[in-house]
Amino acid sequence: TPWTLPANLGVMVNPEFDYVFLDNGKKVFIVAKELLESFKEKTGIEGNVIKEVKGRELEFLEYKHPFIDRVSKIYLSEFVELGTGTGLVHMAPGHGQEDYVIGQRYGVEPFAPVDDEGRFTKEAPEFIQGLRVFDANEPIIEKLKEVGALLHHETIKHSYPHCWRCKNPVIFRATPQWFIAMDAVLENGNTLRGEAIKEIERVKWIPHWGENRIKSMVENRPDWCISRQR
């Protein structure tokens, strides 16, 4: 989604995919090999493949953000797929769970220039400051065109998360929260997860299947966020 581009802090590639360097005489484009024909068809760009590498060989290559004075890097991610696009995925750790995971792996802190009302803050580029995030999609697309960074754009239909209470579309925004570490070692040598499971087993459950349900939740849950907001 275009509105997350101001928070871009990296590009992700799959370490196991093959990527090619396509030279059209003016620029060199990096594209997943399996998506090359689709890329050429959609963009109208032709050229010669001058190099082929595995995704892992692209790690830490640097690039410049298209409309912000910022240099970021290419990172490896198992989340990248070959369904569509180029095989290189925009990464905004402040606006997506998978992006956040990869960011933490590489020490890239999340950045989300959006306030509690869903409007861009002064940390965002001036041309979108104060806009609601969804209202910024078109201005960002126009900015990409203006700087010559947009090769192709299209509208796709897909499922999007909505609030189960108010039914409005939601945005993902990284914010500071308090967590309980489920696997931190306690004074008795056990973990909170282990202690919780012991207590679950001590309880008499009615109906009995409730025990397995709760036990499974505790066994598999990540660190427990106790300050979350809706």
XYZ file of C-alpha atoms in Angstrom:
230
model
C 0.000 0.000 0.000
C 1.484 3.370 -1.024
C 0.802 5.090 2.311
C 3.420 2.925 4.043
C 6.240 4.053 1.718
C 7.259 7.021 3.929
C 8.095 4.426 6.600
C 10.199 2.291 4.249
C 13.452 1.195 5.884
C 14.466 -1.695 3.665
C 13.741 -4.030 0.767
C 13.331 -7.760 1.339
C 14.362 -10.598 -0.976
C 14.076 -14.345 -0.526
C 17.546 -15.872 -0.041
C 16.613 -18.985 -2.055
C 15.111 -17.279 -5.121
C 17.033 -16.564 -8.323
C 17.283 -12.883 -9.269
C 18.421 -11.387 -12.568
C 19.921 -8.024 -13.512
C 18.069 -6.629 -16.545
C 19.983 -3.958 -18.489
C 17.886 -1.794 -20.834
C 20.789 0.428 -21.836
C 19.878 3.197 -19.401
C 19.299 1.450 -16.106
C 19.754 -1.978 -14.549
C 16.711 -3.528 -12.872
C 16.841 -6.371 -10.340
C 13.914 -8.784 -10.697
C 13.131 -12.325 -9.547
C 13.880 -14.637 -12.473
C 10.457 -16.294 -12.363
C 8.755 -12.893 -12.567
C 10.916 -11.418 -15.326
C 8.453 -11.968 -18.183
C 5.569 -10.581 -16.138
C 7.711 -7.569 -15.192
C 8.583 -6.870 -18.828
C 4.979 -7.243 -19.942
C 3.594 -4.865 -17.311
C 6.297 -2.201 -17.529
C 7.156 -2.413 -21.219
C 10.831 -2.561 -20.284
C 13.050 -4.732 -22.482
C 16.736 -5.472 -22.204
C 19.436 -8.059 -21.683
C 20.011 -10.173 -18.603
C 23.597 -9.446 -17.625
C 23.781 -11.297 -14.327
C 21.968 -13.912 -12.252
C 22.360 -14.393 -8.499
C 20.693 -15.999 -5.524
C 18.771 -13.665 -3.268
C 21.278 -14.157 -0.457
C 23.934 -12.468 -2.616
C 21.903 -9.241 -2.613
C 21.999 -8.896 1.164
C 23.092 -5.450 2.390
C 23.101 -3.815 -1.050
C 22.123 -0.177 -0.538
C 19.474 1.888 -2.296
C 18.140 5.419 -2.013
C 14.532 6.093 -1.036
C 12.647 7.534 -4.044
C 11.382 10.706 -2.349
C 13.106 10.912 1.047
C 16.780 11.641 1.677
C 17.447 8.244 3.193
C 19.635 5.258 2.283
C 18.510 1.769 3.293
C 19.568 -1.810 2.596
C 18.335 -5.086 1.156
C 17.549 -7.774 3.733
C 16.773 -11.479 3.494
C 13.285 -12.733 4.317
C 11.564 -16.087 4.066
C 8.251 -14.211 3.826
C 8.904 -13.038 0.248
C 6.877 -14.988 -2.326
C 6.621 -15.079 -6.115
C 2.898 -14.427 -6.519
C 3.260 -11.088 -8.275
C 5.446 -7.993 -8.549
C 9.231 -8.177 -8.769
C 10.224 -10.560 -5.977
C 11.625 -7.611 -4.020
C 9.307 -6.401 -1.267
C 9.121 -2.977 0.383
C 9.771 -3.245 4.140
C 8.194 -0.931 6.718
C 8.823 -2.407 10.202
C 6.499 0.172 11.745
C 3.501 -0.942 9.706
C 3.603 -4.721 9.314
C 4.199 -7.749 11.512
C 6.421 -9.641 9.061
C 8.370 -6.471 8.288
C 8.788 -5.911 12.028
C 10.147 -9.444 12.525
C 12.761 -8.983 9.796
C 13.607 -5.528 11.114
C 14.278 -6.936 14.582
C 16.444 -9.655 13.061
C 18.650 -7.001 11.463
C 18.469 -4.386 14.196
C 16.247 -2.022 12.197
C 14.002 -0.155 14.619
C 10.366 0.414 13.573
C 9.405 3.829 12.248
C 5.763 4.925 11.995
C 5.215 8.647 11.277
C 1.483 8.338 12.016
C -0.373 9.690 15.067
C -3.233 8.254 17.125
C -5.789 9.705 14.701
C -4.232 7.973 11.715
C -2.698 11.154 10.311
C 0.863 11.651 9.129
C 3.073 13.546 11.567
C 5.848 16.061 10.943
C 8.249 13.124 10.642
C 6.634 12.355 7.273
C 7.398 14.246 4.034
C 5.829 17.700 3.983
C 3.452 16.955 1.104
C 1.490 14.421 3.182
C 1.769 15.860 6.695
C -1.641 16.014 8.374
C -3.305 13.712 5.851
C -5.109 10.578 6.946
C -3.088 7.602 5.778
C -5.602 6.314 3.236
C -5.965 9.817 1.772
C -2.210 9.864 1.152
C -2.194 6.978 -1.341
C -2.855 9.126 -4.417
C -0.431 11.943 -3.490
C 2.303 9.351 -2.921
C 1.629 7.704 -6.287
C 1.817 11.127 -7.935
C 5.100 11.841 -6.140
C 6.558 8.572 -7.449
C 5.545 9.587 -10.974
C 7.025 13.046 -10.475
C 10.460 11.725 -9.491
C 10.447 9.036 -12.193
C 10.362 6.144 -9.741
C 7.054 4.539 -10.751
C 7.360 1.854 -13.428
C 3.812 0.502 -13.146
C 0.839 0.589 -10.834
C -2.434 -1.301 -10.757
C -5.392 -1.839 -8.459
C -5.903 -5.298 -7.011
C -8.755 -6.762 -5.008
C -7.781 -8.460 -1.778
C -8.974 -8.971 1.779
C -8.101 -6.212 4.247
C -8.420 -6.278 8.055
C -11.324 -4.346 9.568
C -12.197 -3.553 13.169
C -14.681 -6.151 14.415
C -16.448 -3.448 16.435
C -16.776 -0.397 14.181
C -16.198 -2.227 10.860
C -13.705 0.395 9.653
C -10.400 -0.591 8.003
C -7.523 -0.734 10.453
C -3.898 0.299 10.128
C -0.882 -1.406 11.629
C 1.299 0.982 13.625
C 4.161 -0.026 15.909
C 3.874 1.634 19.321
C 5.671 1.070 22.657
C 3.940 -1.585 24.767
C 4.504 -3.555 27.976
C 5.123 -7.300 27.633
C 5.474 -10.168 30.075
C 8.336 -12.440 29.023
C 6.822 -15.917 28.944
C 10.174 -17.710 28.820
C 12.217 -15.631 31.252
C 13.823 -17.856 33.900
C 12.350 -17.408 37.400
C 14.159 -17.810 40.739
C 13.053 -21.447 40.949
C 14.640 -22.194 37.573
C 11.300 -22.569 35.812
C 9.719 -20.109 33.374
C 6.430 -18.252 33.646
C 5.138 -20.445 30.837
C 6.137 -23.560 32.742
C 4.583 -22.302 35.986
C 1.343 -21.406 34.213
C 1.105 -24.863 32.670
C 1.664 -26.476 36.095
C -1.192 -24.427 37.561
C -3.460 -25.276 34.633
C -2.865 -28.969 35.325
C -3.784 -28.491 39.020
C -7.194 -27.041 38.205
C -10.298 -29.231 37.874
C -11.818 -28.266 34.530
C -15.536 -28.374 33.710
C -15.955 -29.255 30.912
C -12.733 -31.271 30.842
C -11.787 -30.256 27.297
C -11.221 -26.693 28.520
C -7.895 -27.769 30.004
C -6.377 -28.781 26.664
C -7.669 -25.620 25.006
C -6.147 -23.233 27.559
C -2.990 -25.306 27.920
C -2.411 -25.197 24.173
C -2.855 -21.417 24.162
C -0.272 -20.948 26.917
C 2.188 -23.402 25.358
C 2.188 -21.603 22.020
C 1.598 -17.935 22.829
C 4.372 -15.366 22.278
C 5.340 -12.897 24.996
C 2.154 -11.552 26.584
C 1.292 -7.945 25.730
C -0.523 -6.497 28.743
C -0.913 -2.914 27.519
C -2.448 -3.386 24.096
C -5.039 -0.969 22.768
C -7.789 -1.468 20.221
